Amino acid sequence: MTSLTIEDFNRCVEDIVNISDKLMDGWKLQQNEGLENGKYIVKKEQKVLPLEQEGSTNFLLIFEYHVAFNISYGVPVLCFNVWKQDGSILTIEQFWKANKKFKDSNMHDTLTQMDHPVLRRPFLTLHPCRTHEIMEPFLERSKNPVVSWLSVVGPFVHLNLTEEYVKICSS
Amino acid sequence: MSSNLSYVQISSCVNPSFWNKLSELKLDVYKLDVSQQRIWGYYTVINSLSCPITVMEVDSTSFNREFSAHNHLLPFQGWILNTNTIEQFKECDKAELINSEGQKLYQKIKDGDVFENTSLLNTFFVLSFADLKRFHYYYWFAFPVPRHVVVEKVHECDLENVFSLEEVETLNSAYMNLNHCQKAYFIVKKRFGKVLEVHTVASVLKTITSEDIDDYYFAFHNISYDRCAVGSIFRNYIAFILYYCDFLQNRTANFISFNLSRVGSQITCKKSIVYKLKLPTKTKDFYTSWVGWEKNERDKMGPKLANMKNTLDPSVIAENAVDLNLKLMKWNLLPSVDLEKIRKTKCLLLGAGTLGCSVARTLLGWGIREITFVDNSTVSFSNPVRQSLFTYQDSVDMKPKSKAAADNLKNIFPGVNSVGHQMTIPMPGHSVGESMLEQTKQSVEKLTQLIKEHDVIFLLLDSRESRWLPTLIASVENKILINAALGFDSYLVMRHGIHNKNYANEAARHPEGYKVIPGNNLACYFCCDVTAPGDSLKGRTLDQQCTVTRPGVSQIAGALAVELSISVLQHKHGVFAPAYYTTSQTVPTQELTVSDDSVLGLVPHSIRGFLSSFEHILPATEKYKNCVACSDLIIKEYKEKQMEFLLNVFNSSKHLEDVALLTELFKETDFGEVLEFSDEDFST
């Protein structure tokens, strides 16, 4: 495999959902009929994080993660939206302030706002231009390159995969 | 030692899609109907490691007829009352509302509906008002529970201390097999020496007697992370149990506070707690007095406000997306670019033709929000293919160009404040008769006013004469003026100097072979002959040929005009930014770097482009002391005599030559040897 096809991607995310169902981990498969890359997976998680602009008090935030396939880059993208309890969505600047993991690296290059590959609405997105670079070593070695990639990049945006997912990459 | 059981309320959490769906339904389905609508909420059954609060979420699926089940979610069933006005929202009686909600639940307990679906005990209510114009949502959640339920905690211990590991395992897997309607509340039966059994409430509750009560454990899914408390909705379970097991009043019974958590890849109920609780006596108002309104973020009993403008208003989404594009430029490529300055810049576009359309669109791209058009014609059938803001329909409707351009610009981007003025700019040599006198005066005043109100003036008109008055006024008002003119396959884009002489910035370091002209001392369109050297169309200026141009020329020149204006704005000296030029052919302009560049690079005086060779040159010229538009002679006369001077000029352009002392110059010199005349009315 030199690059990930849509079929590979679909198989990988279906595997993720199967494992998730067993673990009750919350990943759901969504499908937008009529689109070549219509399949994507979604998971919601709640977190408590400090939001700088509103004092240092902790806020309950809902993260909704999407993993979809970007056809022009030929890679999976991890995008997400974050909202407060009343439903108001964090801007990219608010998120940067709340996210300590990007402080030293150049987050403007890495985390940006892009249109969701399927829903075509703005989402915070890990920019796909470096994804192939990260995925390349996994394409040969991993049984599920999407999981391998996600386990590397996810933690930067508070998404952690349990070891059950990582296990299927090597089995 | 015994104490009373304490309660925590589940916390409401609204998915943005809930507001979106509510707005849709309000507009298309409910309209003015204020009857209560049934909705679903849900919560996650597995305790989260990252967030020690249980939230009940609502989203767009909340409005579905059936609960969209997922194996880790349990339902809440509720109602939404969306009022039509903020007054209704404020004035409706909250105590009465929650009591009537409680009554509904009591009815379901009495009728036995709860047996079929114990999750009915998890009930909620939303009072809301949606201000759809402002995308403001006022809302208040309630989780109705009976007011007087005081439960005494007689004894508590960990599940593992009561049941064997094997029994815990049985409980775990039996729970997983329960239908989601029965997972929130169920009953465990354990008789000494017998196997542990898990039952639905429906199958055993009515059979329990005061003799075998000790064999039963009333299990409930606990939403509290705090070991010392249970979810307030537990009170509904007590109300339900006491309704069917009257004998339990003032007696103790066993309860399991069921708790699912993740240990590695396993999901286990090990962390559950077993209680012995003493149930209360039913008071007279036990089933009639209800409470449960949620506190707001200030910890007060009161409604919340969700401002969803950024998320739901498409025009705001568009604005933010446009700004983000520019910010990416700032973040990645040009950290020192001042976007706020660009955003606040007001642009006046004189002419809404090919150039005006192209300039306006490029300005939008830079995040400019204030664009004013001035034009005197209407959209013709030949216009839309070249003039990118117009459509065929505009020509059918014969819309004034200024208005059509302003309207269509808003269609492209609603965040722009664009206005059109249908107006003819008074021109030298275009005599003003008695009947036109008043209108001409008004036009002069209006143009003067518009120039004063804007920061950057774009001269995009199709005749040379019409550029004269704005050139003069902008120079007097010290405004940045960008002029663009087209030839068949060539174009000129330039910035004008200003009248202000006070500012004298020293030339920055620059390579040898270059000359420098301070920004305020730059020539205007009328200072220099705009005819390109060696042009075969001798004596005709670019703009006079402009009706026949290669179609790309206006797009290129329009784009260059905007880019030049932005470079001026971003230069620390602004309109005073010096221009450098070379007289030698050996130093290519591309390699010219000077220490006071704009953050965007060079700020040339003029850009001449030739499509026949696809080349640009960047000449710079100083002001001409006898210029008919910007020289001191003209400005002095204009300042002294104002309208009188202008009317003289409108009536005869010869007057300009007199004031600029050109007439004298002609007498002294064989003018043809020095300069070429651009047309018979004008000589520069």
PDB file of N, CA, C and O in Angstrom, chain A residues 21-28 44-48 60 62 64 83-89 92-93 96 108-109 112-113 122 162 164, chain B residues 11-16 19 42 45-46 50-51 53 55 57 59 70-72 139 176 262 265 267 305-308 311 324 327-328 331-332:
ATOM      1  N   ASP A  21     -18.200  -0.708  19.673  1.00  0.00           N
ATOM      2  CA  ASP A  21     -19.481  -1.270  20.122  1.00  0.00           C
ATOM      3  C   ASP A  21     -19.265  -2.257  21.262  1.00  0.00           C
ATOM      4  O   ASP A  21     -20.034  -2.282  22.220  1.00  0.00           O
ATOM      5  N   LYS A  22     -18.201  -3.041  21.143  1.00  0.00           N
ATOM      6  CA  LYS A  22     -17.911  -3.996  22.217  1.00  0.00           C
ATOM      7  C   LYS A  22     -17.513  -3.274  23.497  1.00  0.00           C
ATOM      8  O   LYS A  22     -17.859  -3.699  24.593  1.00  0.00           O
ATOM      9  N   LEU A  23     -16.765  -2.202  23.331  1.00  0.00           N
ATOM     10  CA  LEU A  23     -16.268  -1.468  24.499  1.00  0.00           C
ATOM     11  C   LEU A  23     -17.264  -0.427  25.006  1.00  0.00           C
ATOM     12  O   LEU A  23     -17.010   0.244  25.986  1.00  0.00           O
ATOM     13  N   MET A  24     -18.376  -0.268  24.298  1.00  0.00           N
ATOM     14  CA  MET A  24     -19.333   0.812  24.563  1.00  0.00           C
ATOM     15  C   MET A  24     -18.601   2.148  24.571  1.00  0.00           C
ATOM     16  O   MET A  24     -18.768   2.971  25.465  1.00  0.00           O
ATOM     17  N   ASP A  25     -17.759   2.348  23.571  1.00  0.00           N
ATOM     18  CA  ASP A  25     -16.890   3.518  23.560  1.00  0.00           C
ATOM     19  C   ASP A  25     -17.502   4.707  22.807  1.00  0.00           C
ATOM     20  O   ASP A  25     -16.949   5.807  22.829  1.00  0.00           O
ATOM     21  N   GLY A  26     -18.608   4.450  22.103  1.00  0.00           N
ATOM     22  CA  GLY A  26     -19.342   5.605  21.573  1.00  0.00           C
ATOM     23  C   GLY A  26     -19.059   6.008  20.134  1.00  0.00           C
ATOM     24  O   GLY A  26     -19.650   6.960  19.649  1.00  0.00           O
ATOM     25  N   TRP A  27     -18.139   5.350  19.410  1.00  0.00           N
ATOM     26  CA  TRP A  27     -17.933   5.697  17.994  1.00  0.00           C
ATOM     27  C   TRP A  27     -19.130   5.223  17.190  1.00  0.00           C
ATOM     28  O   TRP A  27     -19.593   4.099  17.337  1.00  0.00           O
ATOM     29  N   LYS A  28     -19.621   6.097  16.336  1.00  0.00           N
ATOM     30  CA  LYS A  28     -20.773   5.749  15.488  1.00  0.00           C
ATOM     31  C   LYS A  28     -20.408   5.980  14.033  1.00  0.00           C
ATOM     32  O   LYS A  28     -19.733   6.958  13.699  1.00  0.00           O
ATOM     33  N   LYS A  44     -18.531  11.443  20.660  1.00  0.00           N
ATOM     34  CA  LYS A  44     -18.605  12.601  21.551  1.00  0.00           C
ATOM     35  C   LYS A  44     -17.940  12.280  22.872  1.00  0.00           C
ATOM     36  O   LYS A  44     -18.035  11.165  23.374  1.00  0.00           O
ATOM     37  N   GLU A  45     -17.274  13.266  23.429  1.00  0.00           N
ATOM     38  CA  GLU A  45     -16.677  13.079  24.751  1.00  0.00           C
ATOM     39  C   GLU A  45     -16.843  14.363  25.540  1.00  0.00           C
ATOM     40  O   GLU A  45     -16.742  15.447  24.971  1.00  0.00           O
ATOM     41  N   GLN A  46     -17.077  14.223  26.822  1.00  0.00           N
ATOM     42  CA  GLN A  46     -17.114  15.433  27.634  1.00  0.00           C
ATOM     43  C   GLN A  46     -15.814  15.583  28.409  1.00  0.00           C
ATOM     44  O   GLN A  46     -15.215  14.601  28.837  1.00  0.00           O
ATOM     45  N   LYS A  47     -15.375  16.823  28.519  1.00  0.00           N
ATOM     46  CA  LYS A  47     -14.108  17.109  29.208  1.00  0.00           C
ATOM     47  C   LYS A  47     -14.322  18.331  30.087  1.00  0.00           C
ATOM     48  O   LYS A  47     -15.208  19.139  29.823  1.00  0.00           O
ATOM     49  N   VAL A  48     -13.462  18.465  31.063  1.00  0.00           N
ATOM     50  CA  VAL A  48     -13.469  19.698  31.838  1.00  0.00           C
ATOM     51  C   VAL A  48     -12.133  20.376  31.607  1.00  0.00           C
ATOM     52  O   VAL A  48     -11.087  19.815  31.885  1.00  0.00           O
ATOM     53  N   LEU A  60     -17.195  22.767  31.520  1.00  0.00           N
ATOM     54  CA  LEU A  60     -17.578  21.477  30.958  1.00  0.00           C
ATOM     55  C   LEU A  60     -17.735  21.674  29.454  1.00  0.00           C
ATOM     56  O   LEU A  60     -18.490  22.526  29.002  1.00  0.00           O
ATOM     57  N   ILE A  62     -18.099  19.806  25.538  1.00  0.00           N
ATOM     58  CA  ILE A  62     -18.400  18.594  24.775  1.00  0.00           C
ATOM     59  C   ILE A  62     -17.560  18.619  23.505  1.00  0.00           C
ATOM     60  O   ILE A  62     -17.592  19.585  22.746  1.00  0.00           O
ATOM     61  N   GLU A  64     -16.909  16.822  19.924  1.00  0.00           N
ATOM     62  CA  GLU A  64     -17.448  15.866  18.954  1.00  0.00           C
ATOM     63  C   GLU A  64     -16.382  15.651  17.886  1.00  0.00           C
ATOM     64  O   GLU A  64     -16.066  16.552  17.122  1.00  0.00           O
ATOM     65  N   TRP A  83     -18.154  22.449  22.179  1.00  0.00           N
ATOM     66  CA  TRP A  83     -19.123  23.438  22.625  1.00  0.00           C
ATOM     67  C   TRP A  83     -19.336  23.380  24.131  1.00  0.00           C
ATOM     68  O   TRP A  83     -19.023  22.401  24.789  1.00  0.00           O
ATOM     69  N   LYS A  84     -19.845  24.487  24.626  1.00  0.00           N
ATOM     70  CA  LYS A  84     -20.151  24.584  26.050  1.00  0.00           C
ATOM     71  C   LYS A  84     -21.546  24.024  26.303  1.00  0.00           C
ATOM     72  O   LYS A  84     -22.248  23.656  25.373  1.00  0.00           O
ATOM     73  N   GLN A  85     -21.929  24.005  27.571  1.00  0.00           N
ATOM     74  CA  GLN A  85     -23.193  23.355  27.922  1.00  0.00           C
ATOM     75  C   GLN A  85     -24.418  23.991  27.267  1.00  0.00           C
ATOM     76  O   GLN A  85     -25.424  23.334  27.064  1.00  0.00           O
ATOM     77  N   ASP A  86     -24.317  25.278  26.940  1.00  0.00           N
ATOM     78  CA  ASP A  86     -25.476  25.916  26.322  1.00  0.00           C
ATOM     79  C   ASP A  86     -25.489  25.720  24.807  1.00  0.00           C
ATOM     80  O   ASP A  86     -26.392  26.191  24.130  1.00  0.00           O
ATOM     81  N   GLY A  87     -24.486  25.047  24.270  1.00  0.00           N
ATOM     82  CA  GLY A  87     -24.462  24.761  22.841  1.00  0.00           C
ATOM     83  C   GLY A  87     -23.588  25.709  22.046  1.00  0.00           C
ATOM     84  O   GLY A  87     -23.382  25.499  20.851  1.00  0.00           O
ATOM     85  N   SER A  88     -23.043  26.745  22.679  1.00  0.00           N
ATOM     86  CA  SER A  88     -22.219  27.689  21.911  1.00  0.00           C
ATOM     87  C   SER A  88     -20.846  27.072  21.636  1.00  0.00           C
ATOM     88  O   SER A  88     -20.207  26.523  22.528  1.00  0.00           O
ATOM     89  N   ILE A  89     -20.426  27.185  20.386  1.00  0.00           N
ATOM     90  CA  ILE A  89     -19.214  26.507  19.925  1.00  0.00           C
ATOM     91  C   ILE A  89     -17.985  27.367  20.174  1.00  0.00           C
ATOM     92  O   ILE A  89     -18.025  28.583  20.008  1.00  0.00           O
ATOM     93  N   ILE A  92     -11.745  28.906  17.118  1.00  0.00           N
ATOM     94  CA  ILE A  92     -10.421  28.281  17.052  1.00  0.00           C
ATOM     95  C   ILE A  92      -9.466  28.963  18.033  1.00  0.00           C
ATOM     96  O   ILE A  92      -8.655  28.308  18.680  1.00  0.00           O
ATOM     97  N   GLU A  93      -9.627  30.273  18.199  1.00  0.00           N
ATOM     98  CA  GLU A  93      -8.745  30.982  19.130  1.00  0.00           C
ATOM     99  C   GLU A  93      -9.002  30.556  20.574  1.00  0.00           C
ATOM    100  O   GLU A  93      -8.071  30.367  21.347  1.00  0.00           O
ATOM    101  N   TRP A  96      -7.432  27.191  21.068  1.00  0.00           N
ATOM    102  CA  TRP A  96      -5.979  27.253  21.207  1.00  0.00           C
ATOM    103  C   TRP A  96      -5.582  27.636  22.618  1.00  0.00           C
ATOM    104  O   TRP A  96      -4.628  27.118  23.174  1.00  0.00           O
ATOM    105  N   HIS A 108      -0.694  27.073  14.430  1.00  0.00           N
ATOM    106  CA  HIS A 108      -1.398  27.651  13.283  1.00  0.00           C
ATOM    107  C   HIS A 108      -1.242  26.775  12.047  1.00  0.00           C
ATOM    108  O   HIS A 108      -2.121  26.703  11.202  1.00  0.00           O
ATOM    109  N   ASP A 109      -0.068  26.140  11.953  1.00  0.00           N
ATOM    110  CA  ASP A 109       0.151  25.265  10.804  1.00  0.00           C
ATOM    111  C   ASP A 109      -0.596  23.952  10.969  1.00  0.00           C
ATOM    112  O   ASP A 109      -0.972  23.319   9.998  1.00  0.00           O
ATOM    113  N   THR A 112      -6.219  23.936  12.292  1.00  0.00           N
ATOM    114  CA  THR A 112      -6.825  25.058  11.614  1.00  0.00           C
ATOM    115  C   THR A 112      -8.322  24.810  11.512  1.00  0.00           C
ATOM    116  O   THR A 112      -8.835  23.856  12.064  1.00  0.00           O
ATOM    117  N   GLN A 113      -8.986  25.720  10.840  1.00  0.00           N
ATOM    118  CA  GLN A 113     -10.413  25.490  10.636  1.00  0.00           C
ATOM    119  C   GLN A 113     -10.623  25.185   9.164  1.00  0.00           C
ATOM    120  O   GLN A 113     -10.167  25.913   8.293  1.00  0.00           O
ATOM    121  N   PRO A 122     -17.686  24.295   8.606  1.00  0.00           N
ATOM    122  CA  PRO A 122     -16.384  24.499   9.254  1.00  0.00           C
ATOM    123  C   PRO A 122     -16.212  23.678  10.532  1.00  0.00           C
ATOM    124  O   PRO A 122     -17.107  23.639  11.388  1.00  0.00           O
ATOM    125  N   THR A 162      -8.069   3.712  23.488  1.00  0.00           N
ATOM    126  CA  THR A 162      -7.618   2.695  24.439  1.00  0.00           C
ATOM    127  C   THR A 162      -6.825   1.633  23.682  1.00  0.00           C
ATOM    128  O   THR A 162      -6.890   1.532  22.459  1.00  0.00           O
ATOM    129  N   GLU A 164      -7.200  -1.366  23.236  1.00  0.00           N
ATOM    130  CA  GLU A 164      -7.948  -2.359  22.455  1.00  0.00           C
ATOM    131  C   GLU A 164      -7.916  -2.033  20.962  1.00  0.00           C
ATOM    132  O   GLU A 164      -7.891  -2.921  20.118  1.00  0.00           O
TER     133      GLU A 164
ATOM    134  N   SER B  11     -27.029  17.378  35.000  1.00  0.00           N
ATOM    135  CA  SER B  11     -26.775  18.690  34.418  1.00  0.00           C
ATOM    136  C   SER B  11     -27.191  18.677  32.940  1.00  0.00           C
ATOM    137  O   SER B  11     -26.849  17.761  32.209  1.00  0.00           O
ATOM    138  N   SER B  12     -27.915  19.712  32.523  1.00  0.00           N
ATOM    139  CA  SER B  12     -28.370  19.731  31.132  1.00  0.00           C
ATOM    140  C   SER B  12     -27.250  20.179  30.211  1.00  0.00           C
ATOM    141  O   SER B  12     -26.391  20.969  30.590  1.00  0.00           O
ATOM    142  N   CYS B  13     -27.257  19.648  29.012  1.00  0.00           N
ATOM    143  CA  CYS B  13     -26.233  20.012  28.044  1.00  0.00           C
ATOM    144  C   CYS B  13     -26.868  20.025  26.654  1.00  0.00           C
ATOM    145  O   CYS B  13     -27.489  19.042  26.246  1.00  0.00           O
ATOM    146  N   VAL B  14     -26.757  21.148  25.978  1.00  0.00           N
ATOM    147  CA  VAL B  14     -27.454  21.298  24.707  1.00  0.00           C
ATOM    148  C   VAL B  14     -26.453  21.228  23.559  1.00  0.00           C
ATOM    149  O   VAL B  14     -25.475  21.970  23.524  1.00  0.00           O
ATOM    150  N   ASN B  15     -26.709  20.320  22.642  1.00  0.00           N
ATOM    151  CA  ASN B  15     -25.908  20.226  21.430  1.00  0.00           C
ATOM    152  C   ASN B  15     -26.354  21.364  20.502  1.00  0.00           C
ATOM    153  O   ASN B  15     -27.553  21.641  20.413  1.00  0.00           O
ATOM    154  N   PRO B  16     -25.406  22.029  19.811  1.00  0.00           N
ATOM    155  CA  PRO B  16     -25.826  23.127  18.915  1.00  0.00           C
ATOM    156  C   PRO B  16     -26.916  22.703  17.932  1.00  0.00           C
ATOM    157  O   PRO B  16     -27.763  23.517  17.549  1.00  0.00           O
ATOM    158  N   TRP B  19     -30.583  23.487  18.914  1.00  0.00           N
ATOM    159  CA  TRP B  19     -31.117  24.838  18.647  1.00  0.00           C
ATOM    160  C   TRP B  19     -31.467  24.988  17.173  1.00  0.00           C
ATOM    161  O   TRP B  19     -32.463  25.603  16.810  1.00  0.00           O
ATOM    162  N   TYR B  42     -30.606  12.212  26.566  1.00  0.00           N
ATOM    163  CA  TYR B  42     -29.873  10.973  26.831  1.00  0.00           C
ATOM    164  C   TYR B  42     -28.653  11.253  27.685  1.00  0.00           C
ATOM    165  O   TYR B  42     -28.168  12.386  27.764  1.00  0.00           O
ATOM    166  N   VAL B  45     -24.055   5.905  30.079  1.00  0.00           N
ATOM    167  CA  VAL B  45     -24.132   5.058  31.270  1.00  0.00           C
ATOM    168  C   VAL B  45     -22.785   4.777  31.902  1.00  0.00           C
ATOM    169  O   VAL B  45     -22.707   4.430  33.070  1.00  0.00           O
ATOM    170  N   ILE B  46     -21.713   4.934  31.105  1.00  0.00           N
ATOM    171  CA  ILE B  46     -20.408   4.601  31.672  1.00  0.00           C
ATOM    172  C   ILE B  46     -19.762   5.855  32.228  1.00  0.00           C
ATOM    173  O   ILE B  46     -19.690   6.880  31.554  1.00  0.00           O
ATOM    174  N   SER B  50     -12.645  11.449  32.337  1.00  0.00           N
ATOM    175  CA  SER B  50     -12.143  12.808  32.142  1.00  0.00           C
ATOM    176  C   SER B  50     -13.098  13.872  32.660  1.00  0.00           C
ATOM    177  O   SER B  50     -12.761  15.040  32.672  1.00  0.00           O
ATOM    178  N   CYS B  51     -14.303  13.484  33.054  1.00  0.00           N
ATOM    179  CA  CYS B  51     -15.260  14.506  33.440  1.00  0.00           C
ATOM    180  C   CYS B  51     -16.218  13.978  34.493  1.00  0.00           C
ATOM    181  O   CYS B  51     -17.081  13.172  34.189  1.00  0.00           O
ATOM    182  N   ILE B  53     -18.915  14.702  35.864  1.00  0.00           N
ATOM    183  CA  ILE B  53     -20.270  15.255  35.937  1.00  0.00           C
ATOM    184  C   ILE B  53     -21.118  14.475  34.951  1.00  0.00           C
ATOM    185  O   ILE B  53     -20.688  14.263  33.816  1.00  0.00           O
ATOM    186  N   VAL B  55     -24.060  14.479  32.438  1.00  0.00           N
ATOM    187  CA  VAL B  55     -24.897  15.446  31.757  1.00  0.00           C
ATOM    188  C   VAL B  55     -25.976  14.726  30.963  1.00  0.00           C
ATOM    189  O   VAL B  55     -25.773  13.622  30.473  1.00  0.00           O
ATOM    190  N   GLU B  57     -27.910  15.159  27.643  1.00  0.00           N
ATOM    191  CA  GLU B  57     -27.786  15.944  26.423  1.00  0.00           C
ATOM    192  C   GLU B  57     -29.058  15.916  25.611  1.00  0.00           C
ATOM    193  O   GLU B  57     -29.789  14.922  25.600  1.00  0.00           O
ATOM    194  N   ASP B  59     -30.105  16.890  21.458  1.00  0.00           N
ATOM    195  CA  ASP B  59     -29.566  17.291  20.165  1.00  0.00           C
ATOM    196  C   ASP B  59     -30.681  17.221  19.121  1.00  0.00           C
ATOM    197  O   ASP B  59     -31.856  17.107  19.479  1.00  0.00           O
ATOM    198  N   HIS B  70     -28.376   3.858  21.438  1.00  0.00           N
ATOM    199  CA  HIS B  70     -27.015   3.418  21.200  1.00  0.00           C
ATOM    200  C   HIS B  70     -26.594   2.749  22.492  1.00  0.00           C
ATOM    201  O   HIS B  70     -27.059   3.148  23.567  1.00  0.00           O
ATOM    202  N   ASN B  71     -25.729   1.735  22.376  1.00  0.00           N
ATOM    203  CA  ASN B  71     -25.568   0.865  23.546  1.00  0.00           C
ATOM    204  C   ASN B  71     -25.021   1.542  24.798  1.00  0.00           C
ATOM    205  O   ASN B  71     -25.180   1.029  25.888  1.00  0.00           O
ATOM    206  N   HIS B  72     -24.401   2.724  24.634  1.00  0.00           N
ATOM    207  CA  HIS B  72     -23.878   3.351  25.850  1.00  0.00           C
ATOM    208  C   HIS B  72     -24.762   4.508  26.324  1.00  0.00           C
ATOM    209  O   HIS B  72     -24.383   5.239  27.217  1.00  0.00           O
ATOM    210  N   TYR B 139     -33.593  29.611  27.861  1.00  0.00           N
ATOM    211  CA  TYR B 139     -34.114  28.281  28.186  1.00  0.00           C
ATOM    212  C   TYR B 139     -33.910  27.952  29.643  1.00  0.00           C
ATOM    213  O   TYR B 139     -33.051  28.510  30.328  1.00  0.00           O
ATOM    214  N   MET B 176     -26.388  -6.065  31.025  1.00  0.00           N
ATOM    215  CA  MET B 176     -26.119  -5.773  29.614  1.00  0.00           C
ATOM    216  C   MET B 176     -27.245  -6.289  28.722  1.00  0.00           C
ATOM    217  O   MET B 176     -27.495  -5.738  27.650  1.00  0.00           O
ATOM    218  N   ARG B 262     -15.212   1.887  33.458  1.00  0.00           N
ATOM    219  CA  ARG B 262     -14.315   1.187  32.556  1.00  0.00           C
ATOM    220  C   ARG B 262     -13.024   0.871  33.289  1.00  0.00           C
ATOM    221  O   ARG B 262     -12.382   1.755  33.846  1.00  0.00           O
ATOM    222  N   SER B 265     -10.146  -2.645  29.308  1.00  0.00           N
ATOM    223  CA  SER B 265     -11.133  -2.812  28.249  1.00  0.00           C
ATOM    224  C   SER B 265     -12.437  -3.377  28.810  1.00  0.00           C
ATOM    225  O   SER B 265     -13.388  -3.595  28.084  1.00  0.00           O
ATOM    226  N   ILE B 267     -15.894  -3.409  31.127  1.00  0.00           N
ATOM    227  CA  ILE B 267     -16.868  -2.520  31.743  1.00  0.00           C
ATOM    228  C   ILE B 267     -17.472  -3.276  32.907  1.00  0.00           C
ATOM    229  O   ILE B 267     -17.945  -4.403  32.739  1.00  0.00           O
ATOM    230  N   LEU B 305     -29.165  31.684  28.913  1.00  0.00           N
ATOM    231  CA  LEU B 305     -29.250  32.256  27.571  1.00  0.00           C
ATOM    232  C   LEU B 305     -28.132  31.660  26.729  1.00  0.00           C
ATOM    233  O   LEU B 305     -26.971  31.715  27.103  1.00  0.00           O
ATOM    234  N   ALA B 306     -28.507  31.076  25.605  1.00  0.00           N
ATOM    235  CA  ALA B 306     -27.486  30.596  24.665  1.00  0.00           C
ATOM    236  C   ALA B 306     -27.452  31.557  23.491  1.00  0.00           C
ATOM    237  O   ALA B 306     -28.451  31.724  22.799  1.00  0.00           O
ATOM    238  N   ASN B 307     -26.302  32.188  23.293  1.00  0.00           N
ATOM    239  CA  ASN B 307     -26.140  33.064  22.137  1.00  0.00           C
ATOM    240  C   ASN B 307     -25.492  32.248  21.024  1.00  0.00           C
ATOM    241  O   ASN B 307     -24.316  31.931  21.064  1.00  0.00           O
ATOM    242  N   MET B 308     -26.294  31.896  20.033  1.00  0.00           N
ATOM    243  CA  MET B 308     -25.819  30.981  18.995  1.00  0.00           C
ATOM    244  C   MET B 308     -25.515  31.694  17.689  1.00  0.00           C
ATOM    245  O   MET B 308     -25.402  31.065  16.648  1.00  0.00           O
ATOM    246  N   THR B 311     -22.662  30.472  15.696  1.00  0.00           N
ATOM    247  CA  THR B 311     -22.761  29.096  15.247  1.00  0.00           C
ATOM    248  C   THR B 311     -23.861  28.907  14.216  1.00  0.00           C
ATOM    249  O   THR B 311     -23.732  28.105  13.300  1.00  0.00           O
ATOM    250  N   LEU B 324     -11.102  34.370   8.932  1.00  0.00           N
ATOM    251  CA  LEU B 324     -10.140  33.318   9.261  1.00  0.00           C
ATOM    252  C   LEU B 324      -9.134  33.133   8.132  1.00  0.00           C
ATOM    253  O   LEU B 324      -7.943  32.961   8.359  1.00  0.00           O
ATOM    254  N   LYS B 327      -6.693  35.689   8.566  1.00  0.00           N
ATOM    255  CA  LYS B 327      -5.861  35.450   9.749  1.00  0.00           C
ATOM    256  C   LYS B 327      -4.824  34.373   9.460  1.00  0.00           C
ATOM    257  O   LYS B 327      -3.705  34.437   9.959  1.00  0.00           O
ATOM    258  N   LEU B 328      -5.206  33.384   8.657  1.00  0.00           N
ATOM    259  CA  LEU B 328      -4.240  32.335   8.316  1.00  0.00           C
ATOM    260  C   LEU B 328      -3.034  32.949   7.621  1.00  0.00           C
ATOM    261  O   LEU B 328      -1.903  32.546   7.842  1.00  0.00           O
ATOM    262  N   TRP B 331      -1.070  34.575  10.373  1.00  0.00           N
ATOM    263  CA  TRP B 331      -0.410  33.606  11.245  1.00  0.00           C
ATOM    264  C   TRP B 331       0.764  32.914  10.543  1.00  0.00           C
ATOM    265  O   TRP B 331       1.784  32.655  11.140  1.00  0.00           O
ATOM    266  N   ASN B 332       0.551  32.610   9.267  1.00  0.00           N
ATOM    267  CA  ASN B 332       1.547  31.781   8.598  1.00  0.00           C
ATOM    268  C   ASN B 332       2.604  32.588   7.858  1.00  0.00           C
ATOM    269  O   ASN B 332       3.768  32.252   7.895  1.00  0.00           O
TER     270      ASN B 332
END
